[in-house]
């Protein structure tokens, strides 16, 4: 089991964000997490990654209780792909990827040739090794996101968490990044990503988890989970779910726009 | 842009030739060359600095005096020349190199850990703490050695206080640390003003004022022995941590998920940067600009990677401060405090660099 969450809950002071969260994410599974703003998706991710302590219940990754691991040991089990953002300083793409390879290094050490090779292999696996010597801040947003995917690969962990990886990308780049992620899951990685587009789940997820009002409202195959009723309820708008190409894919349409016109 | 394109093509050709990936990019080779040039420049400037001054010394005699410390050589020079050479010039040059290296590496380290290129080594109150300690020591009539020790102690105590306050405050950790530093600095600078007010205007007040401007004249081996070991050890640790500083610039959360214990790493970096800053300020007074400008200039040439930036800043800071101190020594018979000169040289040069057109 890649990620196993049992009776997990979290509160900021008196404000309860998550309660009674239970979920099992199998190995090599691509899971899509849906939920309205403020439902607790990011908090759940922060707890799994060990960025937020003080949760109740247990979270284990690859069979290991995250609470008992050091920061370094955690990084070997799970890596994190943030939304692409501009760092303060201009690093080369190669250096950005290299940063994740050093979790076997002592505090006073710098990466060597084997780390460089690992970083380069990660870039090559994503198909962007020609960007290696470009400046990270000067490549496009889509390329930056792919570099961060490569960085997570270079970390050599079996599980990856992505927080809204495509929210700042245009349509083409969204498709490119998500196909790349899907391919990685096919190659055996477990990937959990949050998104605001229910449609994406039908194309790019093995399972969909819906977080609503601080708990798991539904978890299963996208076609079972993303229904007219559920999407309408969690986002508070009237939605119709329709199928295309003999139900090989489905789409969500907000009804208010269609009916009035 | 065109340059970049060419560089990319070149590195592509390289990698095709070697049948693999070219790890040392064009920019890495350029950075390595720059660092070697800085090292050579530092040695040359040091050698020249030993010989020039109000009593110029023949290079051959200079070498002889140095060797006469180890081997028995019949002196062909006066004891006065030897005394100037070994007791005045040599400690001053060593101190300029040490202080320059310390301020620049501390500045670079702070700029990385606080993810802000505008941070200087006195951001956490190290300089104002030292200034208050020194002013107090002058007011109480301490000897020069006790003055340095007091300044050093107050400098460390101020930063410790800032860090302590920041752990008790809520909000963004970095912002809180910086705010606490600014507040402590302004408190202590008010303290310095108060000491100036009550100090004896005939001798104490000018001494305090002069100390605050920063100067390396009057440096003796005693100062070198006091500050030297701290600066050497502190800078060595900062150098060893250069890769970890890279990862810290990505932000606390990303660094944590990449396996870095952020709080512990940042504490060690701040501790070392503060120690070397405090040691420098304690023996040289307030020398601004080096810690802010030198890392900036080096970043423009070698890039943001601290594996190159840290050694470049260390060598660049040492060389820069030595050159400025030479100017201070040679320009006029009544010496200009080096703290003034670093700003006179540093500020216009910096303004020129940020306003010049980017190379096409």
Coordinates of C-alpha atoms in Angstrom, one line a residue:
Chain A
X1 CA 0.0 0.0 0.0
X2 CA 1.6 3.3 -1.1
X3 CA -0.3 5.6 1.3
X4 CA -2.5 4.4 4.1
X5 CA -4.4 6.9 6.2
X6 CA -6.3 5.8 9.3
X7 CA -8.6 7.8 11.5
X8 CA -6.7 10.9 10.6
X9 CA -7.8 14.4 11.8
X10 CA -6.3 17.8 12.0
X11 CA -7.2 21.1 13.6
X12 CA -5.8 24.6 13.5
X13 CA -6.3 25.6 17.1
X14 CA -10.1 25.1 17.7
X15 CA -10.9 25.2 14.0
X16 CA -11.3 21.6 12.8
X17 CA -10.0 21.2 9.2
X18 CA -10.0 17.4 8.7
X19 CA -11.8 14.6 10.7
X20 CA -12.1 10.9 10.3
X21 CA -10.1 10.6 7.1
X22 CA -9.6 7.0 6.0
X23 CA -8.0 6.1 2.7
X24 CA -5.8 3.4 1.1
X25 CA -3.9 4.3 -2.0
X26 CA -2.4 1.2 -3.8
X27 CA 1.0 1.1 -5.4
X28 CA 1.3 2.4 -8.9
X29 CA -2.0 4.2 -8.7
X30 CA -2.8 7.7 -10.0
X31 CA -5.2 9.4 -7.7
X32 CA -6.9 12.6 -8.3
X33 CA -8.1 14.6 -5.3
X34 CA -11.1 16.9 -5.9
X35 CA -12.8 19.3 -3.5
X36 CA -13.8 22.9 -3.2
X37 CA -11.4 25.6 -1.9
X38 CA -10.9 25.3 1.8
X39 CA -12.1 21.7 2.0
X40 CA -8.8 20.5 3.4
X41 CA -7.0 19.1 0.4
X42 CA -3.8 21.1 1.0
X43 CA -3.8 20.4 4.7
X44 CA -4.2 16.7 4.0
X45 CA -1.2 16.9 1.6
X46 CA 0.8 18.8 4.2
X47 CA 0.2 16.2 6.8
X48 CA 1.1 13.3 4.5
X49 CA 4.3 15.1 3.5
X50 CA 5.2 15.7 7.2
X51 CA 5.1 19.5 6.8
X52 CA 2.3 19.7 9.3
X53 CA 2.6 17.8 12.5
X54 CA 0.1 17.4 15.3
X55 CA -2.5 15.4 13.4
X56 CA -4.4 12.6 15.0
X57 CA -4.5 9.1 13.7
X58 CA -1.8 7.5 11.5
X59 CA -0.4 8.1 8.1
X60 CA 1.9 5.5 6.6
X61 CA 3.7 5.7 3.3
X62 CA 5.1 2.5 1.8
X63 CA 4.3 0.8 5.1
X64 CA 6.3 3.2 7.3
X65 CA 4.6 5.4 9.9
X66 CA 5.6 8.9 8.8
X67 CA 5.6 10.2 12.4
X68 CA 8.5 7.9 13.2
X69 CA 10.7 8.9 10.3
X70 CA 13.3 11.7 10.2
X71 CA 13.0 14.5 7.6
X72 CA 15.6 12.7 5.5
X73 CA 13.9 9.3 5.7
X74 CA 10.6 10.8 4.8
X75 CA 12.1 12.3 1.6
X76 CA 13.2 8.8 0.6
X77 CA 9.6 7.6 0.7
X78 CA 7.7 10.5 -0.7
X79 CA 8.4 13.6 -2.8
X80 CA 6.5 16.7 -3.5
X81 CA 5.8 18.6 -6.7
X82 CA 4.7 22.2 -5.8
X83 CA 3.0 24.6 -8.2
X84 CA 5.7 26.1 -10.4
X85 CA 6.8 29.4 -8.9
X86 CA 9.6 31.8 -9.5
X87 CA 12.5 31.2 -7.1
X88 CA 14.4 34.3 -5.9
X89 CA 17.7 33.4 -7.6
X90 CA 18.4 32.2 -11.2
X91 CA 19.4 28.6 -11.0
X92 CA 20.2 26.3 -13.9
X93 CA 17.6 23.6 -14.6
X94 CA 20.2 21.0 -13.8
X95 CA 20.9 22.5 -10.4
X96 CA 17.2 22.7 -9.6
X97 CA 16.8 18.9 -10.3
X98 CA 20.1 18.2 -8.5
X99 CA 18.7 19.7 -5.3
X100 CA 16.5 16.7 -4.8
X101 CA 19.2 14.1 -5.2
X102 CA 21.2 14.9 -2.1
X103 CA 19.1 13.0 0.5
X104 CA 21.9 10.5 1.0
X105 CA 24.4 13.3 1.6
X106 CA 25.8 14.4 5.0
X107 CA 25.1 18.0 6.1
X108 CA 28.5 19.3 5.0
X109 CA 28.7 17.5 1.7
X110 CA 28.0 18.6 -1.9
X111 CA 26.6 16.3 -4.7
X112 CA 29.0 14.4 -6.8
X113 CA 29.0 12.7 -10.3
X114 CA 26.6 10.0 -9.4
X115 CA 24.0 12.6 -8.3
X116 CA 24.6 14.5 -11.5
X117 CA 23.9 11.3 -13.5
X118 CA 20.7 10.7 -11.5
X119 CA 19.5 14.3 -12.1
X120 CA 20.3 14.0 -15.8
X121 CA 18.5 10.6 -16.1
X122 CA 15.4 12.2 -14.5
X123 CA 15.5 15.0 -17.1
X124 CA 15.9 12.5 -19.9
X125 CA 13.0 10.3 -18.6
X126 CA 10.7 13.4 -18.9
X127 CA 12.3 14.2 -22.3
X128 CA 13.6 17.6 -21.4
X129 CA 17.3 17.0 -21.1
X130 CA 18.0 19.7 -23.7
X131 CA 16.8 22.2 -21.0
X132 CA 19.6 21.1 -18.6
X133 CA 21.7 24.2 -18.9
X134 CA 18.9 26.7 -19.4
X135 CA 18.1 29.1 -16.6
X136 CA 15.0 27.8 -14.7
X137 CA 13.4 31.3 -14.4
X138 CA 13.7 31.8 -18.1
X139 CA 11.9 28.7 -19.4
X140 CA 8.1 28.6 -19.9
X141 CA 5.6 27.7 -17.1
X142 CA 4.9 24.3 -18.6
X143 CA 8.6 23.5 -18.9
X144 CA 9.1 24.7 -15.3
X145 CA 6.4 22.3 -14.1
X146 CA 8.1 19.4 -16.0
X147 CA 11.4 20.3 -14.4
X148 CA 9.7 20.0 -11.0
X149 CA 8.4 16.6 -12.1
X150 CA 11.9 15.6 -13.1
X151 CA 13.1 16.8 -9.7
X152 CA 10.7 14.6 -7.9
X153 CA 11.8 11.6 -10.0
X154 CA 15.4 12.4 -9.2
X155 CA 14.5 12.1 -5.5
X156 CA 14.0 8.3 -6.1
X157 CA 10.9 8.0 -4.0
X158 CA 8.1 5.6 -4.9
X159 CA 5.3 8.1 -4.0
X160 CA 4.8 11.6 -5.3
X161 CA 2.3 14.3 -4.2
X162 CA 1.4 17.1 -6.5
X163 CA -0.5 20.2 -5.4
X164 CA -2.6 21.6 -8.3
X165 CA 0.2 21.0 -10.8
X166 CA -1.6 22.5 -13.7
X167 CA -3.6 25.4 -12.2
X168 CA -1.2 28.0 -13.8
X169 CA -0.7 26.3 -17.1
X170 CA -2.4 26.9 -20.5
X171 CA -4.4 24.1 -22.1
X172 CA -1.6 22.5 -24.1
X173 CA 0.8 22.5 -21.2
X174 CA -1.8 21.1 -18.9
X175 CA -2.3 18.1 -21.3
X176 CA 1.5 17.6 -21.7
X177 CA 2.1 17.7 -17.9
X178 CA -0.8 15.4 -17.1
X179 CA 0.1 12.8 -19.8
X180 CA 3.6 12.8 -18.5
X181 CA 2.3 12.1 -15.0
X182 CA 0.0 9.4 -16.2
X183 CA 2.9 7.7 -18.0
X184 CA 5.0 7.8 -14.7
X185 CA 2.1 6.1 -12.9
X186 CA 2.1 3.4 -15.6
X187 CA 5.8 2.9 -14.9
X188 CA 5.0 2.1 -11.3
X189 CA 5.0 5.3 -9.3
X190 CA 2.1 6.2 -7.0
X191 CA 1.0 9.7 -7.7
X192 CA -1.6 11.8 -5.8
X193 CA -2.6 15.1 -7.3
X194 CA -5.2 17.7 -6.5
X195 CA -7.1 19.5 -9.1
X196 CA -10.0 21.8 -9.6
X197 CA -11.1 20.3 -12.9
X198 CA -13.4 17.3 -12.5
X199 CA -13.1 16.5 -16.2
X200 CA -9.4 15.8 -15.7
X201 CA -10.2 12.8 -13.5
X202 CA -11.9 10.9 -16.3
X203 CA -8.8 11.2 -18.5
X204 CA -5.9 11.2 -16.0
X205 CA -6.8 9.2 -12.9
X206 CA -7.2 5.6 -11.8
X207 CA -9.1 6.7 -8.7
X208 CA -10.8 9.9 -7.6
X209 CA -11.0 11.0 -4.0
X210 CA -13.4 13.8 -3.0
X211 CA -12.6 15.8 0.1
X212 CA -15.7 17.7 1.2
X213 CA -16.2 19.5 4.6
X214 CA -13.0 18.0 6.1
X215 CA -13.6 14.4 5.3
X216 CA -13.5 11.9 2.4
X217 CA -17.0 12.2 0.8
X218 CA -16.3 9.6 -1.9
X219 CA -13.4 7.5 -3.1
X220 CA -13.3 5.1 -6.1
X221 CA -13.1 4.9 -9.8
X222 CA -13.8 8.3 -11.5
X223 CA -16.9 7.2 -13.3
X224 CA -18.5 6.0 -10.0
X225 CA -17.4 9.0 -8.0
X226 CA -17.9 12.0 -10.3
X227 CA -21.7 12.0 -10.7
X228 CA -24.1 14.9 -11.4
X229 CA -25.3 14.7 -7.8
X230 CA -21.9 14.8 -6.1
X231 CA -20.3 17.5 -8.2
X232 CA -23.4 19.7 -7.9
X233 CA -23.4 19.3 -4.2
X234 CA -19.7 19.9 -3.4
X235 CA -19.3 22.9 -5.7
X236 CA -22.8 24.3 -5.1
X237 CA -23.7 24.7 -8.8
X238 CA -26.0 22.7 -11.1
X239 CA -23.9 20.3 -13.2
X240 CA -24.6 17.7 -15.8
X241 CA -22.2 14.8 -16.5
X242 CA -22.2 13.6 -20.0
X243 CA -20.4 10.9 -21.9
X244 CA -18.5 11.1 -25.2
X245 CA -17.0 8.5 -27.6
X246 CA -19.1 5.6 -26.3
X247 CA -18.5 6.5 -22.7
X248 CA -14.7 6.3 -23.1
X249 CA -14.6 9.8 -21.6
X250 CA -17.0 12.0 -19.7
X251 CA -17.4 15.7 -19.2
X252 CA -19.0 18.0 -16.7
X253 CA -21.1 20.9 -17.9
X254 CA -22.5 23.7 -15.7
X255 CA -26.2 23.7 -16.5
X256 CA -26.9 27.3 -15.8
X257 CA -24.8 28.3 -18.8
X258 CA -26.6 25.9 -21.2
X259 CA -30.2 26.2 -20.1
X260 CA -30.4 30.0 -20.2
X261 CA -28.9 30.4 -23.7
Chain B
X1 CA 20.0 35.9 -26.0
X2 CA 22.2 35.1 -29.0
X3 CA 25.0 34.3 -26.7
X4 CA 22.9 31.9 -24.8
X5 CA 21.8 30.2 -27.9
X6 CA 25.4 29.8 -29.0
X7 CA 26.4 28.5 -25.6
X8 CA 23.7 25.9 -25.8
X9 CA 24.7 24.8 -29.2
X10 CA 28.3 24.6 -28.1
X11 CA 27.5 22.5 -25.1
X12 CA 25.4 20.3 -27.3
X13 CA 28.2 19.7 -29.7
X14 CA 30.5 19.0 -26.7
X15 CA 28.1 16.4 -25.4
X16 CA 27.7 14.8 -28.7
X17 CA 31.5 14.5 -29.1
X18 CA 31.9 13.0 -25.7
X19 CA 29.0 10.6 -26.3
X20 CA 27.3 11.7 -23.1
X21 CA 26.1 14.5 -21.1
X22 CA 28.4 17.5 -20.6
X23 CA 28.3 18.2 -16.9
X24 CA 30.5 21.2 -16.9
X25 CA 28.4 23.7 -18.8
X26 CA 29.9 26.8 -20.4
X27 CA 28.8 28.9 -17.4
X28 CA 30.5 26.5 -15.0
X29 CA 33.8 26.7 -16.9
X30 CA 33.4 30.5 -16.9
X31 CA 32.8 30.5 -13.2
X32 CA 35.8 28.3 -12.5
X33 CA 38.0 30.6 -14.5
X34 CA 36.6 33.6 -12.6
X35 CA 37.3 32.0 -9.2
X36 CA 40.9 31.2 -10.2
X37 CA 41.4 34.8 -11.4
X38 CA 40.1 36.0 -8.1
X39 CA 42.5 33.8 -6.2
X40 CA 45.4 35.0 -8.3
X41 CA 44.3 38.6 -7.8
X42 CA 44.1 38.1 -4.1
X43 CA 47.7 36.8 -3.9
X44 CA 49.0 39.6 -6.2
X45 CA 47.2 42.3 -4.4
X46 CA 48.5 41.0 -1.0
X47 CA 52.1 40.9 -2.2
X48 CA 51.8 44.5 -3.7
X49 CA 50.1 45.7 -0.5
X50 CA 53.0 44.6 1.6
X51 CA 55.4 46.7 -0.4
X52 CA 53.5 49.9 -1.0
X53 CA 52.9 52.6 1.5
X54 CA 54.4 55.7 3.0
X55 CA 57.7 53.7 3.3
X56 CA 57.9 51.7 0.1
X57 CA 59.9 48.5 0.4
X58 CA 62.0 46.9 -2.3
X59 CA 60.3 43.6 -3.3
X60 CA 63.6 41.6 -2.9
X61 CA 64.0 43.0 0.6
X62 CA 60.4 42.2 1.4
X63 CA 60.9 38.6 0.5
X64 CA 64.1 38.5 2.6
X65 CA 62.4 39.9 5.6
X66 CA 59.6 37.2 5.3
X67 CA 62.1 34.4 5.0
X68 CA 64.3 35.8 7.8
X69 CA 61.5 34.9 10.2
X70 CA 62.1 31.2 9.4
X71 CA 65.7 31.1 8.2
X72 CA 68.6 33.0 9.6
X73 CA 69.4 35.7 7.1
X74 CA 71.9 38.5 7.8
X75 CA 69.7 41.7 7.8
X76 CA 70.5 44.2 5.2
X77 CA 67.7 46.4 6.3
X78 CA 67.0 48.6 9.3
X79 CA 65.0 47.4 12.3
X80 CA 62.5 50.3 11.6
X81 CA 61.7 48.9 8.1
X82 CA 61.3 45.4 9.6
X83 CA 59.0 46.7 12.3
X84 CA 56.8 48.5 9.8
X85 CA 56.8 45.5 7.6
X86 CA 55.9 42.9 10.2
X87 CA 54.1 44.7 13.0
X88 CA 52.1 47.3 11.0
X89 CA 51.6 46.2 7.4
X90 CA 51.4 42.5 7.7
X91 CA 48.7 42.3 10.4
X92 CA 46.8 45.0 8.7
X93 CA 46.8 43.1 5.4
X94 CA 45.9 39.8 7.1
X95 CA 43.0 41.5 8.9
X96 CA 41.7 43.2 5.7
X97 CA 41.7 39.8 4.0
X98 CA 40.0 38.0 6.9
X99 CA 37.4 40.7 7.5
X100 CA 36.6 41.0 3.7
X101 CA 36.2 37.3 3.4
X102 CA 34.1 37.1 6.6
X103 CA 31.7 39.9 5.7
X104 CA 31.2 38.7 2.1
X105 CA 30.6 35.1 3.0
X106 CA 28.3 36.0 5.8
X107 CA 26.4 38.3 3.5
X108 CA 26.1 35.6 0.8
X109 CA 24.9 33.1 3.4
X110 CA 22.3 35.4 4.9
X111 CA 21.0 36.3 1.4
X112 CA 20.5 32.6 0.7
X113 CA 18.9 31.6 3.9
X114 CA 16.6 34.6 4.0
X115 CA 15.8 34.2 0.3
X116 CA 16.4 37.9 -0.2
X117 CA 19.3 39.4 -2.2
X118 CA 19.1 42.7 -0.3
X119 CA 20.1 41.3 3.0
X120 CA 23.5 42.3 4.5
X121 CA 25.4 40.7 7.4
X122 CA 24.1 43.2 9.9
X123 CA 20.5 42.2 9.3
X124 CA 20.2 40.5 12.6
X125 CA 21.7 43.4 14.6
X126 CA 25.3 42.0 14.7
X127 CA 26.8 45.4 13.7
X128 CA 24.7 47.6 16.0
X129 CA 25.3 45.2 18.9
X130 CA 29.0 45.5 18.4
X131 CA 28.7 49.3 18.0
X132 CA 26.9 49.5 21.3
X133 CA 29.5 47.3 23.0
X134 CA 32.4 49.3 21.6
X135 CA 30.8 52.7 22.6
X136 CA 30.2 51.3 26.1
X137 CA 33.8 50.1 26.3
X138 CA 35.2 53.5 25.2
X139 CA 32.9 55.2 27.7
X140 CA 34.3 53.0 30.5
X141 CA 37.9 53.5 29.3
X142 CA 38.7 49.9 28.3
X143 CA 41.9 48.9 26.5
X144 CA 41.7 48.2 22.8
X145 CA 41.7 44.4 23.4
X146 CA 38.9 44.6 25.9
X147 CA 37.1 46.9 23.5
X148 CA 37.1 44.3 20.8
X149 CA 36.1 41.6 23.3
X150 CA 33.2 43.7 24.5
X151 CA 32.0 44.5 21.0
X152 CA 32.2 40.8 20.0
X153 CA 30.2 39.8 23.1
X154 CA 27.5 42.4 22.6
X155 CA 27.2 41.5 18.9
X156 CA 26.6 37.9 19.7
X157 CA 24.2 38.7 22.5
X158 CA 22.2 41.0 20.2
X159 CA 21.7 38.3 17.6
X160 CA 20.9 35.7 20.2
X161 CA 18.3 38.0 21.6
X162 CA 16.8 38.6 18.1
X163 CA 16.5 34.8 17.5
X164 CA 15.0 34.3 21.0
X165 CA 12.4 37.0 20.4
X166 CA 11.6 35.5 16.9
X167 CA 10.9 32.1 18.4
X168 CA 8.2 33.7 20.6
X169 CA 6.5 35.6 17.9
X170 CA 3.9 34.4 15.5
X171 CA 3.8 34.5 11.7
X172 CA 6.2 34.0 8.9
X173 CA 9.5 32.8 10.5
X174 CA 11.8 34.7 8.1
X175 CA 9.8 37.9 8.3
X176 CA 9.7 37.8 12.1
X177 CA 13.4 37.2 12.4
X178 CA 14.2 40.1 10.1
X179 CA 11.7 42.4 11.9
X180 CA 13.2 41.5 15.3
X181 CA 16.6 42.3 13.9
X182 CA 15.6 45.7 12.6
X183 CA 13.9 46.5 15.9
X184 CA 16.9 45.5 18.0
X185 CA 19.2 47.4 15.7
X186 CA 17.3 50.6 16.1
X187 CA 17.1 50.1 19.9
X188 CA 20.9 49.7 20.1
X189 CA 21.6 52.6 17.7
X190 CA 19.5 54.7 20.1
X191 CA 21.7 53.3 22.9
X192 CA 24.9 54.4 21.0
X193 CA 23.5 57.9 20.5
X194 CA 22.8 58.1 24.2
X195 CA 26.4 57.0 25.1
X196 CA 27.7 59.6 22.6
X197 CA 25.6 62.2 24.4
X198 CA 27.1 61.5 27.8
X199 CA 30.6 60.7 26.6
X200 CA 33.5 63.1 27.2
X201 CA 33.4 65.4 24.0
X202 CA 37.2 66.0 24.0
X203 CA 38.4 62.4 23.7
X204 CA 35.7 59.8 24.1
X205 CA 33.2 61.2 21.6
X206 CA 35.7 61.4 18.7
X207 CA 36.9 57.9 19.5
X208 CA 33.4 56.5 19.4
X209 CA 32.6 58.4 16.2
X210 CA 35.8 57.2 14.5
X211 CA 35.3 53.6 15.6
X212 CA 31.8 53.6 14.1
X213 CA 33.2 54.6 10.7
X214 CA 35.2 51.4 10.6
X215 CA 39.0 51.3 10.2
X216 CA 41.8 48.8 9.9
X217 CA 44.6 51.1 11.0
X218 CA 46.1 50.3 14.3
X219 CA 45.6 46.6 13.5
X220 CA 48.1 44.4 15.3
X221 CA 48.8 40.7 15.5
X222 CA 46.6 40.7 18.7
X223 CA 43.5 41.5 16.6
X224 CA 44.5 38.9 14.1
X225 CA 44.8 36.3 16.8
X226 CA 41.5 37.4 18.3
X227 CA 39.4 37.4 15.2
X228 CA 41.4 35.0 12.9
X229 CA 40.5 31.6 14.3
X230 CA 36.8 32.4 14.6
X231 CA 36.7 33.8 11.1
X232 CA 38.6 30.8 9.6
X233 CA 36.5 28.2 11.3
X234 CA 33.2 30.0 10.6
X235 CA 34.0 30.6 7.0
X236 CA 35.1 26.9 6.6
X237 CA 31.7 25.7 7.9
X238 CA 29.8 28.2 5.6
X239 CA 31.9 26.9 2.7
X240 CA 31.0 23.3 3.5
X241 CA 27.3 24.2 3.8
X242 CA 27.2 25.9 0.4
X243 CA 25.1 23.2 -1.3
X244 CA 22.6 23.2 1.5
X245 CA 22.1 27.0 1.2
X246 CA 21.1 26.4 -2.5
X247 CA 18.3 24.1 -1.3
X248 CA 17.2 26.5 1.4
X249 CA 16.6 29.2 -1.3
X250 CA 13.7 27.1 -2.6
X251 CA 11.7 27.8 0.5
X252 CA 11.2 25.9 3.7
X253 CA 8.5 23.5 2.5
X254 CA 10.3 22.3 -0.6
X255 CA 13.6 22.0 1.2
X256 CA 11.9 19.9 3.9
X257 CA 10.3 17.5 1.4
X258 CA 13.7 17.2 -0.3
X259 CA 15.1 15.9 3.0
X260 CA 16.7 19.0 4.6
X261 CA 16.2 19.6 8.3
X262 CA 15.5 23.3 7.6
X263 CA 15.5 24.7 11.2
X264 CA 18.7 22.9 12.1
X265 CA 20.5 23.8 8.9
X266 CA 19.4 27.4 9.0
X267 CA 20.5 27.7 12.7
X268 CA 24.0 26.5 11.9
X269 CA 24.3 28.9 8.9
X270 CA 23.1 31.8 11.0
X271 CA 25.4 30.9 13.9
X272 CA 28.5 30.8 11.6
X273 CA 27.5 33.9 9.7
X274 CA 26.9 35.7 12.9
X275 CA 30.2 34.6 14.5
X276 CA 32.3 35.7 11.6
X277 CA 30.4 39.0 11.3
X278 CA 30.8 39.7 15.1
X279 CA 34.5 38.9 15.0
X280 CA 35.0 41.2 12.0
X281 CA 33.1 44.1 13.4
X282 CA 34.7 43.7 16.8
X283 CA 38.2 44.3 15.3
X284 CA 37.4 46.6 12.4
X285 CA 34.4 48.7 13.4
X286 CA 31.4 49.1 11.1
X287 CA 32.4 48.3 7.5
X288 CA 29.3 48.4 5.4
X289 CA 28.8 47.4 1.8
X290 CA 31.2 44.5 1.5
X291 CA 28.6 42.0 2.7
X292 CA 25.9 43.3 0.4
X293 CA 27.8 44.3 -2.7
X294 CA 30.4 41.6 -3.1
X295 CA 28.0 38.6 -3.2
X296 CA 25.9 40.6 -5.7
X297 CA 28.7 41.3 -8.0
X298 CA 29.9 37.6 -7.8
X299 CA 26.3 36.4 -8.5
X300 CA 26.3 38.5 -11.7
X301 CA 29.4 36.6 -12.9
X302 CA 29.2 33.1 -11.5
X303 CA 25.4 32.7 -11.1
X304 CA 23.2 31.8 -8.2
X305 CA 24.7 28.4 -7.4
X306 CA 26.4 28.7 -4.0
X307 CA 28.9 26.0 -4.9
X308 CA 30.5 28.7 -7.0
X309 CA 29.1 31.8 -5.4
X310 CA 30.5 31.0 -1.9
X311 CA 34.1 30.7 -2.9
X312 CA 33.8 33.6 -5.3
X313 CA 32.4 35.8 -2.6
X314 CA 35.1 34.8 -0.1
X315 CA 37.9 35.6 -2.5
X316 CA 36.2 38.6 -3.9
X317 CA 35.4 40.1 -0.5
X318 CA 39.0 39.6 0.7
X319 CA 40.5 41.2 -2.4
X320 CA 38.0 44.0 -2.5
X321 CA 38.5 45.0 1.1
X322 CA 42.3 44.8 0.8
X323 CA 42.2 47.1 -2.3
X324 CA 40.0 49.6 -0.5
X325 CA 42.2 49.5 2.5
X326 CA 45.2 50.2 0.3
X327 CA 43.4 53.2 -1.1
X328 CA 42.7 54.3 2.4
X329 CA 46.3 54.0 3.3
X330 CA 47.8 55.6 0.2
X331 CA 45.3 58.3 -0.7
X332 CA 46.2 60.9 2.0
X333 CA 48.5 61.3 5.0
X334 CA 45.5 61.5 7.3
X335 CA 43.8 58.3 6.7
X336 CA 40.2 58.1 5.4
X337 CA 38.2 55.5 7.5
X338 CA 37.7 52.4 5.3
X339 CA 33.9 52.3 6.2
X340 CA 33.5 55.5 4.2
X341 CA 35.6 54.4 1.3
X342 CA 33.8 51.0 0.9
X343 CA 30.6 53.0 0.3
X344 CA 32.3 55.6 -2.0
X345 CA 33.7 52.8 -4.1
X346 CA 30.9 50.2 -3.7
X347 CA 27.8 52.3 -4.2
X348 CA 28.6 54.0 -7.6
X349 CA 30.0 50.7 -8.9
X350 CA 26.9 48.9 -7.9
X351 CA 24.6 51.5 -9.4
X352 CA 26.5 51.3 -12.6
X353 CA 26.1 47.5 -12.7
X354 CA 22.4 47.5 -12.1
X355 CA 21.6 50.2 -14.6
X356 CA 23.9 49.1 -17.4
X357 CA 22.2 47.5 -20.4
X358 CA 22.0 43.7 -20.4
X359 CA 24.4 42.2 -22.9
X360 CA 22.5 41.1 -26.0

